[in-house]
Coordinates of C-alpha atoms in Angstrom, one line a residue:
Chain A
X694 CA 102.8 93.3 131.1
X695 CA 101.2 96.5 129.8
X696 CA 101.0 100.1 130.4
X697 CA 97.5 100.6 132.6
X698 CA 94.8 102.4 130.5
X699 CA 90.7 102.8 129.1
X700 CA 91.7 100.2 126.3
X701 CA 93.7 97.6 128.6
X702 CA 91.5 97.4 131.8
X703 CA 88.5 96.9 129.3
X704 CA 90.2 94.1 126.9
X705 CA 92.4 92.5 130.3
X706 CA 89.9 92.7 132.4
X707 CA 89.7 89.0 132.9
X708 CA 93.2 88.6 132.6
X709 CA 96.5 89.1 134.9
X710 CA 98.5 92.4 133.9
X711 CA 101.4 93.6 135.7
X712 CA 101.5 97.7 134.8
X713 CA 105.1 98.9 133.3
X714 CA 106.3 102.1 133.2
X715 CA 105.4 104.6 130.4
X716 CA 105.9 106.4 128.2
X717 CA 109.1 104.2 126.9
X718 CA 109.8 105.8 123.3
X719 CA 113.2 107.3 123.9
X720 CA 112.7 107.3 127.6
X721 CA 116.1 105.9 129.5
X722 CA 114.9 106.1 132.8
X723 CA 111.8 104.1 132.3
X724 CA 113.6 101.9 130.3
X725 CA 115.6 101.2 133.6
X726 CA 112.5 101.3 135.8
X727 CA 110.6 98.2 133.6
X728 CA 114.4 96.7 133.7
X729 CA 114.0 95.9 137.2
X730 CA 110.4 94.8 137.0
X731 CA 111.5 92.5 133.8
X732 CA 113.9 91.2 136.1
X733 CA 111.9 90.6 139.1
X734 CA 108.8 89.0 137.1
X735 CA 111.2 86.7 135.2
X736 CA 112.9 85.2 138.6
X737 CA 110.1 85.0 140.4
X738 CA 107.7 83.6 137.6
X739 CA 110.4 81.5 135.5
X740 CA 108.2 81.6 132.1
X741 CA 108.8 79.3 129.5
X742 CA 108.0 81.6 126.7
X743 CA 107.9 85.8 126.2
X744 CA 105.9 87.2 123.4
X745 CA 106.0 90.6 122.6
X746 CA 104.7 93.0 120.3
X747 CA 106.4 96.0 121.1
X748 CA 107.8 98.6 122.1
X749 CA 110.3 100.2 124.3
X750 CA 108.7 97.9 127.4
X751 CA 110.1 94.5 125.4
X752 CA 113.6 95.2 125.1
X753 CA 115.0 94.4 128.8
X754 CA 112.3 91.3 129.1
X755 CA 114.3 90.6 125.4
X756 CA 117.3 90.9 127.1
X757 CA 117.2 89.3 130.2
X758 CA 115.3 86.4 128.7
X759 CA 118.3 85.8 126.2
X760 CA 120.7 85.9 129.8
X761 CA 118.2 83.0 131.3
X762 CA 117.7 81.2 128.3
X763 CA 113.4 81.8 128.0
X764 CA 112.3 81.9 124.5
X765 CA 111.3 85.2 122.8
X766 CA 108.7 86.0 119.9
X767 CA 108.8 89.2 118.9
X768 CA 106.1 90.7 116.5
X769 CA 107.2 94.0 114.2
X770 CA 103.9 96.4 114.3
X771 CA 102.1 96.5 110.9
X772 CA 102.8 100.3 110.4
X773 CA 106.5 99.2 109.5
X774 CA 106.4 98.4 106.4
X775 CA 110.5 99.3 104.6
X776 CA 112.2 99.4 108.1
X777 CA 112.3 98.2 111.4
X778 CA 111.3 100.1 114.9
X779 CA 114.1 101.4 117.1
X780 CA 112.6 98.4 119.4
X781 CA 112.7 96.2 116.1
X782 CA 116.2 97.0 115.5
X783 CA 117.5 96.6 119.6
X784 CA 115.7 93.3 120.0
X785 CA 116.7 91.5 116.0
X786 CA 119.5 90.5 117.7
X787 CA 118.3 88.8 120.6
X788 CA 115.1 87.6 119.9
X789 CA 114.3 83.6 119.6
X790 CA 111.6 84.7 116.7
X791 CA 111.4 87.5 114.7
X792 CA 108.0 87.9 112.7
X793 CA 107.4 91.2 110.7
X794 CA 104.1 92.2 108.4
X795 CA 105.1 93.0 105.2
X796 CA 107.3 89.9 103.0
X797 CA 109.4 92.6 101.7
X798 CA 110.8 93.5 104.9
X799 CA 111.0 90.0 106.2
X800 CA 113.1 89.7 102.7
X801 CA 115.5 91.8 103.4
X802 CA 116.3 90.7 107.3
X803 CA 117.6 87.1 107.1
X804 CA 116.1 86.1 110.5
X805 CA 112.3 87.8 110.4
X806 CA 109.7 85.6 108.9
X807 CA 106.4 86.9 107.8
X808 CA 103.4 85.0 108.5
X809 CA 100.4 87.0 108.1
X810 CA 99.3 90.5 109.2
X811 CA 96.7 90.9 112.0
X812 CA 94.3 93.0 109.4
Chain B
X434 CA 77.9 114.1 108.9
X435 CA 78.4 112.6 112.8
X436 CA 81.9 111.6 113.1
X437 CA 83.7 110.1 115.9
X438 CA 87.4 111.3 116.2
X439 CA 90.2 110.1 118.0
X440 CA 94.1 110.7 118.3
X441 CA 95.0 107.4 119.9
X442 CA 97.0 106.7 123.1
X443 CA 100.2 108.2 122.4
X444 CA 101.8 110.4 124.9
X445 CA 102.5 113.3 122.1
X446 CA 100.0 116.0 121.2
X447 CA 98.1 116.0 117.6
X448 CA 97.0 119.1 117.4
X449 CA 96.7 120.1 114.0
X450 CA 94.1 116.5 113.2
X451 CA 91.2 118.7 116.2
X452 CA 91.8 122.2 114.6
X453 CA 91.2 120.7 110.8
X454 CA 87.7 118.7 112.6
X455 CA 87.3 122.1 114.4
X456 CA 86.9 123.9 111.4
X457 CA 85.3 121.1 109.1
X458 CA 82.4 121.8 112.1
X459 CA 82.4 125.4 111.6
X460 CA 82.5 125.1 107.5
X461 CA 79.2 122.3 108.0
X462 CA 80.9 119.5 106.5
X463 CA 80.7 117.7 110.2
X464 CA 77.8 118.0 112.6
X465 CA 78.2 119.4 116.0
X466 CA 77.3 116.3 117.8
X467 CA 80.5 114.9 116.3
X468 CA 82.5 113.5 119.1
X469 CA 86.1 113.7 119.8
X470 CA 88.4 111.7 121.8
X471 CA 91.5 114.3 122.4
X472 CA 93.5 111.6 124.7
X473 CA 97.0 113.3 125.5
X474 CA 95.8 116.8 123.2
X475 CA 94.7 119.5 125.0
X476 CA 92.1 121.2 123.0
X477 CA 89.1 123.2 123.5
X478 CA 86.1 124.1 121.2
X479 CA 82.5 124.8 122.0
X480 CA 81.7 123.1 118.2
X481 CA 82.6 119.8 119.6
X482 CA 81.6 117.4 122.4
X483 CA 85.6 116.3 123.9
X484 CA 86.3 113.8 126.3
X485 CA 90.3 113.2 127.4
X486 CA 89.4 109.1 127.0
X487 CA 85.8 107.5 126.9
X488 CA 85.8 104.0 128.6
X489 CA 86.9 100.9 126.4
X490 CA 83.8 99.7 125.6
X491 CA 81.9 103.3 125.1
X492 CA 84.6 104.1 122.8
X493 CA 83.4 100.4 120.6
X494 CA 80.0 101.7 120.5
X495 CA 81.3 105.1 119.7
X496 CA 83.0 103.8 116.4
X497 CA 80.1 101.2 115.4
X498 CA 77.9 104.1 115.7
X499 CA 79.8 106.9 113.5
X500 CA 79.2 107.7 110.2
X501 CA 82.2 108.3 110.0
X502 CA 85.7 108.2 111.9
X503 CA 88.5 110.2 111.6
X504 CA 91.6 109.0 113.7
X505 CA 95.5 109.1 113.0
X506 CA 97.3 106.6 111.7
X507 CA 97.4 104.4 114.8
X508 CA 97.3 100.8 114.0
X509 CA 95.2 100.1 117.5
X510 CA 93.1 102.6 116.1
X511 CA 92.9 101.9 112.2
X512 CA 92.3 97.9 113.4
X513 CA 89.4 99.3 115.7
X514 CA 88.0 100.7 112.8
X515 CA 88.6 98.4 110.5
X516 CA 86.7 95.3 112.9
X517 CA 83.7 97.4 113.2
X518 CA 83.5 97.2 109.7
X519 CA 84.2 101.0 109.4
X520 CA 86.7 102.8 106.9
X521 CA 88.6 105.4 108.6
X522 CA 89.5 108.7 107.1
X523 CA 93.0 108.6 108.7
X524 CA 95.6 111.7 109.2
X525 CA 98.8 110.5 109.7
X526 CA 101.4 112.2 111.9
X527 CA 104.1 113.6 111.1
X528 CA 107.7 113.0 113.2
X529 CA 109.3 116.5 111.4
X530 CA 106.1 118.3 113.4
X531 CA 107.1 116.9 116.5
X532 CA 103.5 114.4 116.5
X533 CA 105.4 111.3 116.6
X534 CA 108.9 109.5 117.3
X535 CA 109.3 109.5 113.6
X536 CA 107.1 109.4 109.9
X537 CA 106.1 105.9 110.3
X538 CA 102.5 106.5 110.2
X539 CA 103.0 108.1 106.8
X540 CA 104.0 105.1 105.1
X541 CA 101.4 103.0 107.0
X542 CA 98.8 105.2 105.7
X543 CA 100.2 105.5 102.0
X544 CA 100.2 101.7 102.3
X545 CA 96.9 101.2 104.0
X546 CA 95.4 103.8 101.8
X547 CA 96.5 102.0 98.7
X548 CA 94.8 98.7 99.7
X549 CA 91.8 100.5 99.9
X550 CA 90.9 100.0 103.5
X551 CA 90.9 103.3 104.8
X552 CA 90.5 107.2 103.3
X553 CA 93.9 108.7 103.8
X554 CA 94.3 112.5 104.1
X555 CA 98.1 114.3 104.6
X556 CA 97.2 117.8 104.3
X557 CA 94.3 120.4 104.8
X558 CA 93.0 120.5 101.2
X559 CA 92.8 116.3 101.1
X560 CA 91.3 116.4 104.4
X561 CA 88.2 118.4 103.4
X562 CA 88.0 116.8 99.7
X563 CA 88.0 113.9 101.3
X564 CA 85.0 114.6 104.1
X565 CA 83.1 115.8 100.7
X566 CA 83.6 112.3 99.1
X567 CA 82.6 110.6 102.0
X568 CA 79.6 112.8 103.0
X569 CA 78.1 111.8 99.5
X570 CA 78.9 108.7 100.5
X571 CA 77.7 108.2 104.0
X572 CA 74.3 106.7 103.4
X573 CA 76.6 103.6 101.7
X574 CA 79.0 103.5 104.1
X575 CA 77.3 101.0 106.0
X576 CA 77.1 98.2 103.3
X577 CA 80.7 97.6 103.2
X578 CA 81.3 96.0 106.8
X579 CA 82.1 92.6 106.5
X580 CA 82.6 90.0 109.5
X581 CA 86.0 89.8 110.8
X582 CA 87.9 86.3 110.8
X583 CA 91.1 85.2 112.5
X584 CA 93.9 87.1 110.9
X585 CA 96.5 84.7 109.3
X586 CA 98.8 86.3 111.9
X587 CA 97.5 84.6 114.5
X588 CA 97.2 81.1 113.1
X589 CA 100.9 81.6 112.9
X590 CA 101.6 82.4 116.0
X591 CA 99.2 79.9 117.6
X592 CA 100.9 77.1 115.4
X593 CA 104.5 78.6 116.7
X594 CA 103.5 78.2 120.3
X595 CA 101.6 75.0 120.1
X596 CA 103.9 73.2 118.7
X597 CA 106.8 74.4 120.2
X598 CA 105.9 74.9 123.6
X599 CA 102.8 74.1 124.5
X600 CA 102.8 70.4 123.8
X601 CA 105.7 70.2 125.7
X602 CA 104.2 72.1 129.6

């Protein structure tokens, strides 16, 4: 899943990508429109796994893959660095595995683990 | 000094990053075949060459090709930069002036900025000390890049999946 684009039909172009909704920062109503395309891809595709980096687009596939039991990875963007995302915060809860880029943040969350930055 | 310029994906304007290039063109500090990449900023100036988004792989060759970029404090963008083996001069923006959700991109840069892999500029006066630096500097510029290997990142997240999933499909 990604939002369609220059950077994604060049780096996907051999790849799958079902096109979400955007913008999603502080947007409800796409929020709800990717809810019901998380919930149609995860029915009709039944993954085993969901790994996300972010942001407002992972929260209902966090969600809904917590209500039918698919593991979640969720990866913190590098830019935060003393505090989570608003999409950090939301999906801490849920998610299966919590990785963040700085060890002083992963420090003071009991469940994120640092392993590594992408730089 | 040709620069390549960009603003990034996101949906909110950056205005204030194309006036401060727009004026380093008109003060000579950039040439005017610097190119800028205004994405979701309207802006107009007949010092600059400005395309709304150049295709993927243009864009690549774009950055490769710059003597210098100057971009926001993106991460997709700084990483761009940073895998061409280029060091950004980065402006971050600022959630009080309405150019992003919030001041993320301040820290990022402070942080960035400290490790010494990009130029970091938060107001006017850094902005154009900072193109003097690196003008002196451009012919060097280039000796820096160094190959880019699998970020530890990744290993970790390849080790997560493999042995917790993949072994078992």
């Amino acid at each position: 899943m990604s939002f369609p684009g220059v950077d994604t039909d060049f780096l996907l172009a051999e790849e799958e990508m079902i096109a979400a909704y955007h913008p999603t920062n502080r947007n409800l109503f796409n929020l709800f429109r990717n809810a019901i395309i998380a919930w149609k891809v995860l029915r009709v595709r039944n993954p085993d796994l969901i790994i996300s980096t972010g942001a407002g687009v992972a929260i209902p596939f966090f969600y809904l893959g917590r209500l039918f039991g698919i593991k979640t990875i969720y990866i913190e963007s590098l830019t935060r660095i003393h505090g989570l995302s608003l999409t950090g915060k939301l999906i801490y809860p849920v998610a299966s595995h919590f990785y963040v880029q700085w060890p002083g943040l992963a420090r003071r969350l009991r469940k994120a683990v640092y392993g590594g930055q992408v730089l | 000094m040709r620069a390549f310029v960009t603003v990034g994906l996101d949906r909110k304007p950056f205005l204030r990053l194309l006036q401060l290039v727009d004026l380093a063109v008109e003060r000579q500090l950039l040439s005017r075949e610097t190119l800028v990449q205004c994405g979701h900023t309207d802006f107009c100036s007949r010092n600059l060459t400005i395309v709304k988004f150049l295709p993927f792989a243009s864009m690549l060759e774009a950055v490769k090709k710059a003597e210098l970029v100057i971009t926001h404090a993106g991460v997709g963008s700084v990483l761009l930069c940073l895998q061409a083996g280029q060091q950004p001069l980065v402006v971050p923006r600022e959630g009080d002036r309405g150019e992003h959700v919030d001041n993320h991109q301040l820290e990022f840069a402070e942080v960035m900025e400290a490790a010494g892999k990009v130029m970091a500029a938060y107001n006017k006066k850094e902005f154009f000390r900072l193109l003097e630096q690196a003008s002196a500097w451009c012919h060097n510029l280039h000796n820096v890049r160094e190959p880019v290997l699998e970020p530890e990142l990744a290993r970790t997240i390849k080790a997560l999946i493999g042995n917790r999933f993949l072994n078992t499909l």
